[in-house]
PDB file of C-alpha atoms and ligand atoms in Angstrom:
ATOM      1  CA  MET A   1      35.154  28.962 103.859  1.00 39.00           C
ATOM      2  CA  SER A   2      37.127  26.916 101.233  1.00 39.00           C
ATOM      3  CA  THR A   3      35.776  26.610  97.749  1.00 39.00           C
ATOM      4  CA  LYS A   4      35.157  23.155  98.206  1.00 42.00           C
ATOM      5  CA  ALA A   5      33.263  23.725 101.676  1.00 42.00           C
ATOM      6  CA  ALA A   6      31.322  26.665  99.747  1.00 42.00           C
ATOM      7  CA  LYS A   7      30.312  24.233  96.998  1.00 43.00           C
ATOM      8  CA  ARG A   8      29.303  21.423  99.379  1.00 42.00           C
ATOM      9  CA  SER A   9      27.110  24.115 101.344  1.00 45.00           C
ATOM     10  CA  ALA A  10      25.875  25.739  98.140  1.00 48.00           C
ATOM     11  CA  LYS A  11      22.170  24.675  98.897  1.00 59.00           C
ATOM     12  CA  GLN A  12      22.053  25.495 102.493  1.00 58.00           C
ATOM     13  CA  LYS A  13      23.256  28.863 103.990  1.00 63.00           C
ATOM     14  CA  PRO A  14      23.193  29.665 107.682  1.00 61.00           C
ATOM     15  CA  GLY A  15      19.824  31.358 108.137  1.00 63.00           C
ATOM     16  CA  HIS A  16      18.607  30.498 104.821  1.00 67.00           C
ATOM     17  CA  ARG A  17      14.665  29.962 104.247  1.00 69.00           C
ATOM     18  CA  ALA A  18      13.168  26.744 103.158  1.00 66.00           C
ATOM     19  CA  GLU A  19      12.371  28.126  99.745  1.00 78.00           C
ATOM     20  CA  GLU A  20      15.844  29.555  99.036  1.00 83.00           C
ATOM     21  CA  THR A  21      18.608  27.813  97.489  1.00 87.00           C
ATOM     22  CA  PHE A  22      22.134  29.092  96.494  1.00 91.00           C
ATOM     23  CA  ARG A  23      24.777  28.105  93.963  1.00 95.00           C
ATOM     24  CA  VAL A  24      28.255  29.682  94.331  1.00 97.00           C
ATOM     25  CA  LEU A  25      29.110  31.922  91.235  1.00 98.00           C
ATOM     26  CA  ILE A  26      32.411  33.434  92.225  1.00 98.00           C
ATOM     27  CA  SER A  27      34.238  32.046  95.193  1.00 98.00           C
ATOM     28  CA  HIS A  28      35.922  33.967  97.824  1.00 98.00           C
ATOM     29  CA  GLN A  29      39.254  32.817  96.515  1.00 98.00           C
ATOM     30  CA  ARG A  30      38.556  34.312  92.760  1.00 98.00           C
ATOM     31  CA  ILE A  31      37.409  37.465  94.480  1.00 98.00           C
ATOM     32  CA  ARG A  32      40.396  38.029  96.477  1.00 98.00           C
ATOM     33  CA  THR A  33      42.699  37.434  93.473  1.00 98.00           C
ATOM     34  CA  ARG A  34      40.664  39.620  91.297  1.00 98.00           C
ATOM     35  CA  VAL A  35      40.461  42.488  93.866  1.00 98.00           C
ATOM     36  CA  ARG A  36      44.317  42.337  94.140  1.00 98.00           C
ATOM     37  CA  GLN A  37      44.730  42.506  90.445  1.00 98.00           C
ATOM     38  CA  MET A  38      42.181  45.386  90.442  1.00 98.00           C
ATOM     39  CA  ALA A  39      44.106  47.336  93.185  1.00 98.00           C
ATOM     40  CA  GLN A  40      47.286  47.048  91.339  1.00 98.00           C
ATOM     41  CA  GLU A  41      45.731  48.288  88.011  1.00 98.00           C
ATOM     42  CA  ILE A  42      44.272  51.267  89.832  1.00 98.00           C
ATOM     43  CA  ARG A  43      47.572  52.285  91.702  1.00 98.00           C
ATOM     44  CA  ARG A  44      49.443  51.877  88.409  1.00 98.00           C
ATOM     45  CA  ASP A  45      46.999  54.608  87.091  1.00 98.00           C
ATOM     46  CA  PHE A  46      47.476  56.923  90.116  1.00 98.00           C
ATOM     47  CA  PRO A  47      50.797  55.967  91.567  1.00 97.00           C
ATOM     48  CA  ASN A  48      51.220  59.085  93.760  1.00 96.00           C
ATOM     49  CA  ASP A  49      48.112  60.268  94.594  1.00 98.00           C
ATOM     50  CA  GLN A  50      46.013  59.925  97.727  1.00 98.00           C
ATOM     51  CA  ILE A  51      42.869  57.734  96.535  1.00 98.00           C
ATOM     52  CA  HIS A  52      39.663  58.858  97.966  1.00 98.00           C
ATOM     53  CA  LEU A  53      37.458  56.008  98.078  1.00 98.00           C
ATOM     54  CA  VAL A  54      33.710  56.470  98.083  1.00 98.00           C
ATOM     55  CA  GLY A  55      31.706  53.595  98.935  1.00 98.00           C
ATOM     56  CA  VAL A  56      28.115  53.235  97.994  1.00 98.00           C
ATOM     57  CA  LEU A  57      26.350  51.785 100.999  1.00 98.00           C
ATOM     58  CA  LYS A  58      25.852  49.272 102.068  1.00 96.00           C
ATOM     59  CA  GLY A  59      26.698  46.615  99.365  1.00 97.00           C
ATOM     60  CA  SER A  60      30.115  47.927  98.655  1.00 98.00           C
ATOM     61  CA  VAL A  61      31.356  47.777 102.240  1.00 98.00           C
ATOM     62  CA  LEU A  62      33.235  44.304 101.981  1.00 98.00           C
ATOM     63  CA  PHE A  63      34.646  45.120  98.505  1.00 98.00           C
ATOM     64  CA  LEU A  64      35.865  48.425  99.716  1.00 98.00           C
ATOM     65  CA  ALA A  65      37.651  47.090 102.899  1.00 98.00           C
ATOM     66  CA  ASP A  66      39.453  44.510 100.549  1.00 98.00           C
ATOM     67  CA  LEU A  67      40.372  46.708  97.761  1.00 98.00           C
ATOM     68  CA  ALA A  68      41.720  49.518 100.468  1.00 98.00           C
ATOM     69  CA  ARG A  69      44.030  46.990 101.885  1.00 98.00           C
ATOM     70  CA  GLU A  70      45.467  45.750  98.735  1.00 98.00           C
ATOM     71  CA  LEU A  71      45.792  49.564  97.264  1.00 98.00           C
ATOM     72  CA  GLY A  72      48.746  50.464  99.468  1.00 94.00           C
ATOM     73  CA  GLY A  73      49.974  54.108  99.499  1.00 97.00           C
ATOM     74  CA  GLU A  74      47.709  56.926 100.816  1.00 98.00           C
ATOM     75  CA  VAL A  75      44.061  55.862 100.935  1.00 98.00           C
ATOM     76  CA  SER A  76      40.973  57.859 102.437  1.00 98.00           C
ATOM     77  CA  PHE A  77      37.501  56.649 102.921  1.00 97.00           C
ATOM     78  CA  ASP A  78      33.880  58.195 102.636  1.00 98.00           C
ATOM     79  CA  PHE A  79      30.327  56.727 102.059  1.00 98.00           C
ATOM     80  CA  ILE A  80      27.191  57.892 100.574  1.00 98.00           C
ATOM     81  CA  SER A  81      23.961  56.144 100.669  1.00 98.00           C
ATOM     82  CA  VAL A  82      21.137  56.353  98.048  1.00 96.00           C
ATOM     83  CA  SER A  83      18.084  54.317  97.412  1.00 89.00           C
ATOM     84  CA  SER A  84      16.270  53.671  94.043  1.00 74.00           C
ATOM     85  CA  TYR A  85      12.664  53.067  93.412  1.00 64.00           C
ATOM     86  CA  GLY A  86      11.032  50.982  90.951  1.00 51.00           C
ATOM     87  CA  LYS A  87      13.912  48.659  90.550  1.00 48.00           C
ATOM     88  CA  GLY A  88      13.791  45.641  88.288  1.00 42.00           C
ATOM     89  CA  MET A  89      12.351  45.376  84.805  1.00 35.00           C
ATOM     90  CA  ASP A  90      10.076  48.544  85.035  1.00 41.00           C
ATOM     91  CA  SER A  91      12.656  50.737  87.013  1.00 51.00           C
ATOM     92  CA  THR A  92      11.737  54.314  87.177  1.00 61.00           C
ATOM     93  CA  GLY A  93      15.284  55.503  87.287  1.00 67.00           C
ATOM     94  CA  GLU A  94      14.355  57.768  90.358  1.00 84.00           C
ATOM     95  CA  VAL A  95      17.390  57.862  92.588  1.00 91.00           C
ATOM     96  CA  LYS A  96      16.953  59.404  96.177  1.00 93.00           C
ATOM     97  CA  LEU A  97      19.977  60.765  98.288  1.00 96.00           C
ATOM     98  CA  ILE A  98      19.940  59.182 101.717  1.00 96.00           C
ATOM     99  CA  LYS A  99      23.038  60.093 103.091  1.00 98.00           C
ATOM    100  CA  ASP A 100      25.767  62.496 101.589  1.00 98.00           C
ATOM    101  CA  LEU A 101      29.512  62.507 101.801  1.00 98.00           C
ATOM    102  CA  ASP A 102      31.059  63.833 104.854  1.00 98.00           C
ATOM    103  CA  VAL A 103      33.992  65.941 103.233  1.00 98.00           C
ATOM    104  CA  SER A 104      34.431  67.758  99.886  1.00 98.00           C
ATOM    105  CA  ILE A 105      35.835  65.750  96.953  1.00 98.00           C
ATOM    106  CA  GLU A 106      36.907  68.773  95.111  1.00 98.00           C
ATOM    107  CA  GLY A 107      40.342  68.609  93.880  1.00 98.00           C
ATOM    108  CA  ARG A 108      40.652  64.959  94.989  1.00 98.00           C
ATOM    109  CA  THR A 109      41.386  61.610  93.218  1.00 98.00           C
ATOM    110  CA  VAL A 110      38.144  59.907  93.789  1.00 98.00           C
ATOM    111  CA  LEU A 111      37.096  56.204  93.070  1.00 99.00           C
ATOM    112  CA  VAL A 112      33.516  55.463  93.450  1.00 98.00           C
ATOM    113  CA  VAL A 113      33.211  51.857  94.775  1.00 98.00           C
ATOM    114  CA  GLU A 114      29.957  50.002  93.950  1.00 98.00           C
ATOM    115  CA  ASP A 115      29.125  46.431  94.443  1.00 98.00           C
ATOM    116  CA  ILE A 116      27.271  45.808  91.057  1.00 97.00           C
ATOM    117  CA  LEU A 117      26.223  47.811  88.152  1.00 97.00           C
ATOM    118  CA  ASP A 118      22.781  46.662  87.166  1.00 95.00           C
ATOM    119  CA  THR A 119      20.872  49.325  85.067  1.00 94.00           C
ATOM    120  CA  GLY A 120      23.183  51.856  85.871  1.00 96.00           C
ATOM    121  CA  LEU A 121      20.936  54.338  87.057  1.00 94.00           C
ATOM    122  CA  THR A 122      22.508  54.697  90.699  1.00 96.00           C
ATOM    123  CA  LEU A 123      25.915  55.417  88.887  1.00 97.00           C
ATOM    124  CA  LYS A 124      24.642  57.642  86.325  1.00 96.00           C
ATOM    125  CA  TYR A 125      22.909  59.877  89.277  1.00 96.00           C
ATOM    126  CA  LEU A 126      26.056  59.658  91.521  1.00 97.00           C
ATOM    127  CA  LEU A 127      28.582  60.578  88.800  1.00 98.00           C
ATOM    128  CA  ARG A 128      26.532  63.654  87.858  1.00 97.00           C
ATOM    129  CA  LEU A 129      26.311  64.564  91.566  1.00 97.00           C
ATOM    130  CA  PHE A 130      30.155  64.097  91.736  1.00 98.00           C
ATOM    131  CA  GLU A 131      31.143  65.586  88.558  1.00 98.00           C
ATOM    132  CA  GLU A 132      29.410  69.013  89.835  1.00 98.00           C
ATOM    133  CA  ARG A 133      31.959  69.098  93.095  1.00 98.00           C
ATOM    134  CA  LYS A 134      34.940  69.146  90.816  1.00 98.00           C
ATOM    135  CA  PRO A 135      37.259  66.215  91.768  1.00 98.00           C
ATOM    136  CA  LYS A 136      40.729  66.190  90.159  1.00 98.00           C
ATOM    137  CA  HIS A 137      40.010  62.456  88.766  1.00 98.00           C
ATOM    138  CA  LEU A 138      36.676  60.693  89.127  1.00 98.00           C
ATOM    139  CA  ARG A 139      36.762  56.900  88.424  1.00 98.00           C
ATOM    140  CA  VAL A 140      34.442  54.008  89.025  1.00 98.00           C
ATOM    141  CA  ALA A 141      35.416  50.418  90.332  1.00 99.00           C
ATOM    142  CA  VAL A 142      32.691  47.619  90.410  1.00 98.00           C
ATOM    143  CA  LEU A 143      33.082  44.227  91.711  1.00 98.00           C
ATOM    144  CA  LEU A 144      30.167  42.810  89.291  1.00 98.00           C
ATOM    145  CA  ASP A 145      28.670  43.975  86.194  1.00 98.00           C
ATOM    146  CA  LYS A 146      25.370  42.534  84.695  1.00 97.00           C
ATOM    147  CA  VAL A 147      25.937  44.132  81.332  1.00 96.00           C
ATOM    148  CA  GLU A 148      22.840  42.792  79.741  1.00 95.00           C
ATOM    149  CA  ARG A 149      20.653  44.759  82.202  1.00 93.00           C
ATOM    150  CA  ARG A 150      22.153  48.294  81.499  1.00 95.00           C
ATOM    151  CA  ILE A 151      19.715  51.044  80.581  1.00 94.00           C
ATOM    152  CA  ALA A 152      21.959  54.018  81.485  1.00 95.00           C
ATOM    153  CA  ASP A 153      24.987  54.873  79.337  1.00 95.00           C
ATOM    154  CA  VAL A 154      27.601  54.268  82.034  1.00 96.00           C
ATOM    155  CA  LYS A 155      30.583  51.916  82.503  1.00 94.00           C
ATOM    156  CA  ALA A 156      33.102  51.221  85.195  1.00 98.00           C
ATOM    157  CA  ASP A 157      36.769  52.131  84.653  1.00 98.00           C
ATOM    158  CA  TYR A 158      37.705  48.823  86.799  1.00 98.00           C
ATOM    159  CA  THR A 159      35.393  45.861  86.566  1.00 98.00           C
ATOM    160  CA  GLY A 160      35.610  42.716  88.707  1.00 98.00           C
ATOM    161  CA  PHE A 161      33.556  40.289  87.005  1.00 98.00           C
ATOM    162  CA  VAL A 162      30.875  40.354  84.092  1.00 98.00           C
ATOM    163  CA  ILE A 163      28.099  38.069  85.293  1.00 98.00           C
ATOM    164  CA  PRO A 164      24.716  36.945  83.724  1.00 97.00           C
ATOM    165  CA  ASN A 165      21.302  38.099  84.575  1.00 95.00           C
ATOM    166  CA  GLU A 166      20.945  36.485  87.864  1.00 94.00           C
ATOM    167  CA  PHE A 167      20.254  38.043  91.394  1.00 93.00           C
ATOM    168  CA  VAL A 168      23.151  37.421  93.516  1.00 96.00           C
ATOM    169  CA  VAL A 169      23.961  37.630  97.112  1.00 96.00           C
ATOM    170  CA  GLY A 170      27.052  37.754  99.437  1.00 97.00           C
ATOM    171  CA  TYR A 171      30.480  39.631  99.644  1.00 98.00           C
ATOM    172  CA  GLY A 172      28.225  42.608 100.797  1.00 98.00           C
ATOM    173  CA  LEU A 173      25.236  41.972  98.520  1.00 97.00           C
ATOM    174  CA  ASP A 174      22.017  41.149 100.093  1.00 94.00           C
ATOM    175  CA  PHE A 175      18.636  39.645  99.701  1.00 91.00           C
ATOM    176  CA  ASP A 176      16.357  41.794 101.950  1.00 89.00           C
ATOM    177  CA  GLU A 177      19.224  42.630 104.210  1.00 93.00           C
ATOM    178  CA  ARG A 178      20.309  39.095 104.517  1.00 92.00           C
ATOM    179  CA  TYR A 179      23.473  37.063 103.228  1.00 94.00           C
ATOM    180  CA  ARG A 180      25.726  40.091 103.062  1.00 97.00           C
ATOM    181  CA  ASN A 181      28.265  38.198 104.921  1.00 97.00           C
ATOM    182  CA  LEU A 182      28.499  35.164 102.898  1.00 96.00           C
ATOM    183  CA  PRO A 183      32.130  35.034 101.379  1.00 97.00           C
ATOM    184  CA  ASP A 184      31.325  33.949  98.050  1.00 98.00           C
ATOM    185  CA  VAL A 185      29.122  35.613  95.531  1.00 98.00           C
ATOM    186  CA  CYS A 186      26.212  33.183  95.170  1.00 97.00           C
ATOM    187  CA  VAL A 187      22.982  32.980  92.960  1.00 96.00           C
ATOM    188  CA  VAL A 188      19.921  32.898  95.059  1.00 90.00           C
ATOM    189  CA  ARG A 189      16.667  31.126  93.822  1.00 84.00           C
ATOM    190  CA  LEU A 190      13.445  31.593  95.442  1.00 76.00           C
ATOM    191  CA  GLY A 191      11.492  28.710  94.416  1.00 66.00           C
ATOM    192  CA  PRO A 192      11.613  25.377  93.328  1.00 59.00           C
ATOM    193  CA  HIS A 193      11.312  26.405  89.671  1.00 54.00           C
ATOM    194  CA  GLY A 194      14.197  28.761  89.989  1.00 50.00           C
ATOM    195  CA  LYS A 195      11.901  32.190  90.148  1.00 47.00           C
ATOM    196  CA  THR A 196      14.395  34.695  91.223  1.00 46.00           C
ATOM    197  CA  LYS A 197      13.990  38.297  92.489  1.00 44.00           C
ATOM    198  CA  VAL A 198      15.124  39.664  89.197  1.00 39.00           C
ATOM    199  CA  ASP A 199      12.460  37.509  87.357  1.00 36.00           C
ATOM    200  CA  ALA A 200       9.777  38.463  89.828  1.00 31.00           C
TER     201      ALA A 200
HETATM  202  P1  IMP B 301      21.422  49.934  89.242  1.00 69.02           P
HETATM  203  O1  IMP B 301      21.100  51.332  89.537  1.00 69.02           O
HETATM  204  O2  IMP B 301      20.136  49.098  88.624  1.00 69.02           O
HETATM  205  O3  IMP B 301      22.626  49.604  88.468  1.00 69.02           O
HETATM  206  O4  IMP B 301      21.478  49.091  90.646  1.00 69.02           O
HETATM  207  C1  IMP B 301      22.521  49.076  91.466  1.00 69.02           C
HETATM  208  C2  IMP B 301      22.168  48.514  92.841  1.00 69.02           C
HETATM  209  O5  IMP B 301      21.137  47.509  92.902  1.00 69.02           O
HETATM  210  C3  IMP B 301      23.371  47.770  93.476  1.00 69.02           C
HETATM  211  O6  IMP B 301      24.114  48.817  94.193  1.00 69.02           O
HETATM  212  C4  IMP B 301      22.496  46.897  94.341  1.00 69.02           C
HETATM  213  O7  IMP B 301      22.249  47.514  95.462  1.00 69.02           O
HETATM  214  C5  IMP B 301      20.945  46.647  93.524  1.00 69.02           C
HETATM  215  N1  IMP B 301      21.437  45.144  92.930  1.00 69.02           N
HETATM  216  C6  IMP B 301      21.268  45.151  91.554  1.00 69.02           C
HETATM  217  N2  IMP B 301      21.577  43.780  91.246  1.00 69.02           N
HETATM  218  C7  IMP B 301      21.422  42.955  92.379  1.00 69.02           C
HETATM  219  C8  IMP B 301      21.919  41.461  92.802  1.00 69.02           C
HETATM  220  O8  IMP B 301      22.038  40.689  91.837  1.00 69.02           O
HETATM  221  N3  IMP B 301      21.752  41.362  94.060  1.00 69.02           N
HETATM  222  C9  IMP B 301      21.625  42.308  95.112  1.00 69.02           C
HETATM  223  N4  IMP B 301      21.825  43.722  94.865  1.00 69.02           N
HETATM  224  C10 IMP B 301      21.605  44.129  93.400  1.00 69.02           C
END
């Protein structure tokens, strides 16, 4: 979808529910440009390595696919799935492993690929898990960073966009498993008075 078309349709998305409205925060065109720049930075840092991308399911899937295509050179993929409980303002920080990696990361150049850094508790859990497995290099790429919400002392090595504290969907990110397929990153609002999932 073009940026203009996206803006025109910002209030109406396919399959949207009446009480949900959208505003394009980052257009697909801006995402494409930024992902290309990030891939160049990453490849510059590891020009000769096979870069082992570890995607955190499911939100990172579209970002990982685009990043992989821009990286050039040797790239391999693996995926991990975790779930967190008590998300939101009263996060307990409990993270549960749902699906582990398929192959060992020992001695590899690993790039953890995350859709969004929010409290940072998920990433903290993952970094601790992966560090124990002795990769050669361990780096993190995130598309979006809600810096204001950080609880854990973690940061990404490569960041696409720093965004405000608003609940976003699209380009892999969901709201109750919907809207992952939107090309743009959009702020979703649930009620006429702008009550969002994050505020809830
Ligand atoms: P953290 O552990 O609080 O950093 O949470 C990271 C995870 O929370 C992300 O991988 C997303 O799955 C989810 N998340 C956080 N903020 C948003 C958002 O605005 N939209 C969709 N998912 C989000």
